[in-house]
Each structure stands twice: as structure tokens, then as C-alpha cells.
PDB file of C-alpha atoms in Angstrom:
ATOM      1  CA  UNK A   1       0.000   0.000   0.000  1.00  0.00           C
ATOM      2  CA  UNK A   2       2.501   2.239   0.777  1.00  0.00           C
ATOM      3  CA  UNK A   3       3.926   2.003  -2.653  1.00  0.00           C
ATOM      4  CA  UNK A   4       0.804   2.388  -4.070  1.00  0.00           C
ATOM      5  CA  UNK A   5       0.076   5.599  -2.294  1.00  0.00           C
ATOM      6  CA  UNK A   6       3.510   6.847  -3.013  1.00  0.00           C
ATOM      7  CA  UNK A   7       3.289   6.328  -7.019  1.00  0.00           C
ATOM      8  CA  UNK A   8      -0.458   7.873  -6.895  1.00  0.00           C
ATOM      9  CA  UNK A   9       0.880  11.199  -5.115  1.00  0.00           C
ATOM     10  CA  UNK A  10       3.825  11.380  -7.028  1.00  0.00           C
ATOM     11  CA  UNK A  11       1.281  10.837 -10.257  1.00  0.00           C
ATOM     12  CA  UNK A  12      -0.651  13.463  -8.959  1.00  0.00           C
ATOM     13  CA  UNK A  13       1.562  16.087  -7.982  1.00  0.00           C
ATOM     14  CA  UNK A  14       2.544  15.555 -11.656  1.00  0.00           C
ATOM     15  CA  UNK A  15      -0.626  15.556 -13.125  1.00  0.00           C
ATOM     16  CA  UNK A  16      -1.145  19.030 -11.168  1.00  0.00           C
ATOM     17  CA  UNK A  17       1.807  20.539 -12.195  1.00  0.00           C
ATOM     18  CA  UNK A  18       1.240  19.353 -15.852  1.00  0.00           C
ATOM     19  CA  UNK A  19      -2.216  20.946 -15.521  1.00  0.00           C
ATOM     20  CA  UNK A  20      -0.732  24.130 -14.350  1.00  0.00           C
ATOM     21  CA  UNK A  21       1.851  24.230 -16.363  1.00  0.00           C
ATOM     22  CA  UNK A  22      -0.804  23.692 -19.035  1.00  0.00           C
ATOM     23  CA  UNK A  23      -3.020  26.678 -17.764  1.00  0.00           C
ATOM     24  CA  UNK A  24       0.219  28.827 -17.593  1.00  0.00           C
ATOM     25  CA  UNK A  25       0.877  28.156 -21.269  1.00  0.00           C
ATOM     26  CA  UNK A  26      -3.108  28.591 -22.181  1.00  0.00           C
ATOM     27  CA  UNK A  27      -2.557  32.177 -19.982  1.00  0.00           C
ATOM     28  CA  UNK A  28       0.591  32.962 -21.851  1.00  0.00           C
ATOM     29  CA  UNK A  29      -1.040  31.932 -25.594  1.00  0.00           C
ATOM     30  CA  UNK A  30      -4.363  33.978 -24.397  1.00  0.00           C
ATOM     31  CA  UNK A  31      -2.219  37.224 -23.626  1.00  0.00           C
ATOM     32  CA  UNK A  32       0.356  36.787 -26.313  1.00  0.00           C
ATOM     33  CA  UNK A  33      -2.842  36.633 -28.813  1.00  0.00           C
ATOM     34  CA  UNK A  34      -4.570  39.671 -27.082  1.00  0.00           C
ATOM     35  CA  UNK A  35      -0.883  41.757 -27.335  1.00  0.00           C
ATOM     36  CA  UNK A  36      -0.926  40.778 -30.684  1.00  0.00           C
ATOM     37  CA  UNK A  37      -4.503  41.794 -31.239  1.00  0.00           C
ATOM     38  CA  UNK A  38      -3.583  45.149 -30.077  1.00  0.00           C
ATOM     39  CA  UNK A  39      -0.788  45.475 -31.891  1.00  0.00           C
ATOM     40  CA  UNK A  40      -2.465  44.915 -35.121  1.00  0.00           C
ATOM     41  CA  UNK A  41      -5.093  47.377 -33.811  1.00  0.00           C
ATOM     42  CA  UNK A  42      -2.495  50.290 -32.927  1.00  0.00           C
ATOM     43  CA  UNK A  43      -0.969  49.706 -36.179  1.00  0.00           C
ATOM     44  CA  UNK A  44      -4.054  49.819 -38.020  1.00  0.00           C
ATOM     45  CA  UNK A  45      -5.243  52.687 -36.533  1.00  0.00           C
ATOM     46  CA  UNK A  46      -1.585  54.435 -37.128  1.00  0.00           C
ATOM     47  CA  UNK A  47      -1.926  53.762 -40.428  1.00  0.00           C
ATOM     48  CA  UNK A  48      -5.169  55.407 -41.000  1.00  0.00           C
ATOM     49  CA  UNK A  49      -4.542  58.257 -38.994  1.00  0.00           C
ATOM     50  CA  UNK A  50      -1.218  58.747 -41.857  1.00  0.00           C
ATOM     51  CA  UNK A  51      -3.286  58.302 -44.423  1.00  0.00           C
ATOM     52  CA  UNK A  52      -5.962  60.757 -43.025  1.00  0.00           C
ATOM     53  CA  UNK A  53      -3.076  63.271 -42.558  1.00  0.00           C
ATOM     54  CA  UNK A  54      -1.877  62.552 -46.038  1.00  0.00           C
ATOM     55  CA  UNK A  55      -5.504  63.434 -47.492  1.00  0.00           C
ATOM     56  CA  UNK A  56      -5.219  66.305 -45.518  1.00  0.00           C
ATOM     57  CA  UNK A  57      -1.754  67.886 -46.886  1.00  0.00           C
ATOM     58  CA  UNK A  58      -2.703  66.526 -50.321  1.00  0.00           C
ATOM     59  CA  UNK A  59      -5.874  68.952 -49.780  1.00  0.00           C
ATOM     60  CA  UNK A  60      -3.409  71.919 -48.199  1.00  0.00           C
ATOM     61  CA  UNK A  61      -1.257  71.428 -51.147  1.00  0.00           C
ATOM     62  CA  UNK A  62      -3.774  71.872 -53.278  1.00  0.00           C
ATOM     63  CA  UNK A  63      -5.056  74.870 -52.000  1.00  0.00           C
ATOM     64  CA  UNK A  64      -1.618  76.405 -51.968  1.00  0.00           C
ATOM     65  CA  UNK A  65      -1.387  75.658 -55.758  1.00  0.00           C
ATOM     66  CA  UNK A  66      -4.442  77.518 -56.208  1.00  0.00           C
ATOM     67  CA  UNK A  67      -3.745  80.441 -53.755  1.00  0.00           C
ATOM     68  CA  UNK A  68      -0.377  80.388 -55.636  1.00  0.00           C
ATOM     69  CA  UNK A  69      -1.648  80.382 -58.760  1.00  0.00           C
ATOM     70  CA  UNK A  70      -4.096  83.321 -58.338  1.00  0.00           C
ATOM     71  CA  UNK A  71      -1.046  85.463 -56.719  1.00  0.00           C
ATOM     72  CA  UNK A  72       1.127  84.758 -59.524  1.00  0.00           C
ATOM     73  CA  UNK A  73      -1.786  85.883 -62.011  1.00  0.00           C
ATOM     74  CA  UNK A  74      -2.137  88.865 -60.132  1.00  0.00           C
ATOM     75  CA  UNK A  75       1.443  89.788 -60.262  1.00  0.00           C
ATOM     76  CA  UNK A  76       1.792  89.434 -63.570  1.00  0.00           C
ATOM     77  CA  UNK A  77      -1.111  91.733 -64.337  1.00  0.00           C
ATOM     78  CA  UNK A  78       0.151  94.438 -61.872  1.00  0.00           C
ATOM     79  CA  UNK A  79       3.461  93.899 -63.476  1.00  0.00           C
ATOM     80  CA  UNK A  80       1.684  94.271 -66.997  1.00  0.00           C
ATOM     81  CA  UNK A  81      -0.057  97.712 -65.482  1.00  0.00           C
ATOM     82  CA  UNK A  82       3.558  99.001 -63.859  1.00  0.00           C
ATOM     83  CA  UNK A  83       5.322  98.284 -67.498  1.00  0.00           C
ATOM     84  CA  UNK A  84       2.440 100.622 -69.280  1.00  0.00           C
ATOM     85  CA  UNK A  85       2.915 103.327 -66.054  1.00  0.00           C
ATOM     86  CA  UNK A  86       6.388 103.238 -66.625  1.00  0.00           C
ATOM     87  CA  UNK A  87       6.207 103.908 -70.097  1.00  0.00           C
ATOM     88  CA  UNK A  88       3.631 106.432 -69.930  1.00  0.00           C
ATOM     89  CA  UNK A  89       6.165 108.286 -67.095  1.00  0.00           C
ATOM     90  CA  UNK A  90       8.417 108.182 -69.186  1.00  0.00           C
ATOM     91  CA  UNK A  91       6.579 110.070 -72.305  1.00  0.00           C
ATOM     92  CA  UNK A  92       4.919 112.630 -69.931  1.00  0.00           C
ATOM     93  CA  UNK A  93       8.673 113.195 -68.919  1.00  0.00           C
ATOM     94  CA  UNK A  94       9.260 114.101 -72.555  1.00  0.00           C
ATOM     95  CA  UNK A  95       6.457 116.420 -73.035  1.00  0.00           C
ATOM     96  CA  UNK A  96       6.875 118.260 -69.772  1.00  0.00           C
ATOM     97  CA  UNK A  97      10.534 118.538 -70.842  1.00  0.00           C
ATOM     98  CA  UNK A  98       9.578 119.781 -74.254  1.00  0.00           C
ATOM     99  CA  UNK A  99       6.974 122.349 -72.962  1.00  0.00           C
ATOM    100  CA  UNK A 100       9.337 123.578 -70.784  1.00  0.00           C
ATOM    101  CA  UNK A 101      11.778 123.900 -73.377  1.00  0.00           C
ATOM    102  CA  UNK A 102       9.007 126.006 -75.079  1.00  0.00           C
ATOM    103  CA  UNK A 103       7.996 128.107 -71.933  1.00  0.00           C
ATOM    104  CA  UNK A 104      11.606 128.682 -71.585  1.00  0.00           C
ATOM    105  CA  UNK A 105      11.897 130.098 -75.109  1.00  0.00           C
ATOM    106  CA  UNK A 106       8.817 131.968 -75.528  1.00  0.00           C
ATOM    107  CA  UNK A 107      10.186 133.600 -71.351  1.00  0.00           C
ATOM    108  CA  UNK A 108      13.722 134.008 -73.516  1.00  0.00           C
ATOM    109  CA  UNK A 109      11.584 135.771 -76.218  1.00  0.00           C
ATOM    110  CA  UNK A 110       9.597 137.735 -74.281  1.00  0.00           C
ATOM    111  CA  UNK A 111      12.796 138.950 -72.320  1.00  0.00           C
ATOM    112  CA  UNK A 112      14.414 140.210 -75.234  1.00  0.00           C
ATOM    113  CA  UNK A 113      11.479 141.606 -76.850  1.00  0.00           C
ATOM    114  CA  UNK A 114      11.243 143.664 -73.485  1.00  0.00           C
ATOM    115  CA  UNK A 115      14.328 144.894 -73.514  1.00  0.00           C
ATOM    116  CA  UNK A 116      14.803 145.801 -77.437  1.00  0.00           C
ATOM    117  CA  UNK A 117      11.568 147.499 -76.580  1.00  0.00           C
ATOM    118  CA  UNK A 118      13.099 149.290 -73.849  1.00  0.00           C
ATOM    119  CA  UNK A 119      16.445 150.091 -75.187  1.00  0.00           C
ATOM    120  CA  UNK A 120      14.758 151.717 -78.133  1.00  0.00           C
ATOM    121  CA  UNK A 121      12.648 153.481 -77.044  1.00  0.00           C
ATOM    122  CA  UNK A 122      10.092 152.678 -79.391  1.00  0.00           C
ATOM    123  CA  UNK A 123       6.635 153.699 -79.281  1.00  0.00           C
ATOM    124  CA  UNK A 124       5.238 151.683 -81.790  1.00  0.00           C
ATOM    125  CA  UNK A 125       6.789 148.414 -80.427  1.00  0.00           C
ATOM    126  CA  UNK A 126       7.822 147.531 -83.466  1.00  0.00           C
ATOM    127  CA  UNK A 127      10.410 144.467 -82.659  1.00  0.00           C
ATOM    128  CA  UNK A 128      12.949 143.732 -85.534  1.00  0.00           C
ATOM    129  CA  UNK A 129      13.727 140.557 -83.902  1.00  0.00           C
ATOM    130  CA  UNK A 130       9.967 139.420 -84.078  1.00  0.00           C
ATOM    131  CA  UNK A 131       9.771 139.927 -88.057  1.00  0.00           C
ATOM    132  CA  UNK A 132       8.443 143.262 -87.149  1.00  0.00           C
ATOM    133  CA  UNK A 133       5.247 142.300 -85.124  1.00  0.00           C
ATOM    134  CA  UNK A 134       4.078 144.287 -82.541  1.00  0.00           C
ATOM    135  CA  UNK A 135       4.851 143.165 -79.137  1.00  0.00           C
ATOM    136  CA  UNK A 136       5.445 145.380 -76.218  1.00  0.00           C
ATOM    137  CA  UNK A 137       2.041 146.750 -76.078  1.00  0.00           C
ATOM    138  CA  UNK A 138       0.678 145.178 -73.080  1.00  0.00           C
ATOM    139  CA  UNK A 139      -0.058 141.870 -74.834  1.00  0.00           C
ATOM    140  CA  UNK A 140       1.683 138.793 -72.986  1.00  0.00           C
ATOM    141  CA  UNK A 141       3.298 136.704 -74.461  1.00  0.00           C
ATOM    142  CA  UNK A 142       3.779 133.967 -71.980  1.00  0.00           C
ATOM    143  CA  UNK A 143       1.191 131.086 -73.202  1.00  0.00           C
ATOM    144  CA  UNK A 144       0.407 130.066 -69.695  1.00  0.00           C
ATOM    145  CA  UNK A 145      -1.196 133.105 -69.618  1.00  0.00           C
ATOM    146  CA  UNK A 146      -4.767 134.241 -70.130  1.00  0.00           C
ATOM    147  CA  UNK A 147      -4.212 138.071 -69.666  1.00  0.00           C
ATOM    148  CA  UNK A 148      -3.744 140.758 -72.028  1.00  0.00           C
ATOM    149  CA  UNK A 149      -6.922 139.571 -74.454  1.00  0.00           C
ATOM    150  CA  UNK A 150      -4.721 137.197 -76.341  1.00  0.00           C
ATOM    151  CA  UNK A 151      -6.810 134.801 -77.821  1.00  0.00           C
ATOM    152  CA  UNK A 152      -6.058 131.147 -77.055  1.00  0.00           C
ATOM    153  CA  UNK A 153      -7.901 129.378 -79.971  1.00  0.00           C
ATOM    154  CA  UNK A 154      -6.082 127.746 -82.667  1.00  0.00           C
ATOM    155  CA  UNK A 155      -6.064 129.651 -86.098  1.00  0.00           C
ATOM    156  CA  UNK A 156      -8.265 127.998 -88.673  1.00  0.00           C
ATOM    157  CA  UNK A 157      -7.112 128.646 -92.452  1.00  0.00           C
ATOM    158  CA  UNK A 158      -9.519 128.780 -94.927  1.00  0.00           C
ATOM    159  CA  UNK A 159      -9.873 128.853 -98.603  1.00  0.00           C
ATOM    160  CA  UNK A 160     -10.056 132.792 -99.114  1.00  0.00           C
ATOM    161  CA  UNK A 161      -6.886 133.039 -96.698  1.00  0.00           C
ATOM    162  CA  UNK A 162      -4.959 131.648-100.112  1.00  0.00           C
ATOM    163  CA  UNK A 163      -7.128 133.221-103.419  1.00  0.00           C
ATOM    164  CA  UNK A 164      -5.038 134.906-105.331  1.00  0.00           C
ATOM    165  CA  UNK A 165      -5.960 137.604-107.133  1.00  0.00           C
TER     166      UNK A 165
END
């Protein structure tokens, strides 16, 4: 009997710890499987949080190219307008230079018309210098000028002006 009893216990300790040992494993398959699950889980939801954030800068790219695009057509048309305002400077810098060139001659004129005028004494105003026109007689000659009655139409010519007779 005692033999007996000694080969059952020892069978049963070892049936015990082969049943624990069995439950340990089960426990260690059952979490490993879980981590695993997880795992697959955080990656999946990694990757679609990526690919949501590349939708997003896809759409943010986009809408710089567009936002880029409109700039650049809008600074190309200002450019267009400050190449025409340039040019346009640049002629009414010619004409003022001209007209004062002009002013500056008919001043020159008038200066020496004055002072022929006055060095001669004459009463008439007759002005050798002017192809003998009258000047000196209150009449200005500056063209800025509306004073003195001078008449700042333009001369019309007509067909009578030339008849000859």
C-alpha cells in the first residue's frame, strides 16, 4: 500500500503541475494573442490616422497651388499695369521737358522783346527781332497766360486766306 500511495501522489503532484503548467501556457497563448490583437489594432489605426493626414496635406497642397496660382496671375497683371505706367512716365517726362523747353523760349523771347523794346525806345513796339510784329504793347506773351486779351484758340485757315488775285 505504501507504494501504491507513493506512485499515486507522485502521479498526482505531476498531473497538477502538468495541468498548471498547461493553464500557464493557455494564460501565456491567451495574452500573447490579445498583445498581438492590439498590436495589429495600434498599427491599423496608425496607419489610418497617416493616411488621413496625407488626405489632408494633399488637400493643403492643393489649395496652396491655387492660392499660388491666383497670386502669380495677379502679379503678372500688376506687373503688366507698372510696365504701361512706366512707359507712360516716361513720355509725360518728354512732353513736360519739351513744354518747358518752349515756356523757356517763348520767357527768352519775351525777355528780349522787353528789352529791345526798352532800349529803343520805341513807341510803336515795333520788334525787328519778331519779323516786325508788334509786341510790347501790353499783350503777354507767356502762353500760360490768359491776360492781355490774347486769344487762345487755334487759327483755322480757310480757302479765301490763299485766293489769289
Amino acid at each position: 500500500m505504501a507504494s501504491s500511495s507513493g506512485t499515486s501522489y507522485t502521479s498526482l503532484s505531476d498531473e497538477n503541475t502538468k495541468m498548471r503548467m498547461e493553464q500557464r501556457k493557455r494564460r501565456r497563448m491567451d495574452s500573447n494573442r490579445e498583445s498581438a490583437r492590439r498590436s495589429r489594432m495600434r498599427k491599423r489605426k496608425q496607419l489610418e490616422d497617416l493616411t488621413a493626414e496625407v488626405d489632408r496635406l494633399k488637400a493643403g497642397r492643393a489649395t496652396a497651388h491655387t492660392a499660388l496660382a491666383t497670386v502669380r496671375q495677379h502679379y503678372m497683371a500688376v506687373e503688366a499695369e507698372n510696365c504701361v505706367l512706366r512707359t507712360q512716365l516716361g513720355e509725360l517726362n518728354n512732353r513736360l521737358h519739351a513744354l518747358n523747353d518752349i515756356v523757356n523760349f517763348i520767357n527768352g523771347l519775351n525777355n528780349n522783346n522787353n528789352n529791345i523794346n526798352n532800349n529803343n525806345n520805341n513807341p510803336n513796339g515795333f520788334d525787328p527781332l519778331n519779323n516786325g510784329f508788334v509786341s510790347g504793347l501790353g499783350i503777354d506773351m507767356n502762353p500760360w497766360s490768359v491776360s492781355g486779351g490774347v486769344n487762345l484758340h487755334p487759327l483755322m485757315a480757310s480757302g479765301d486766306l490763299f485766293h489769289c488775285y
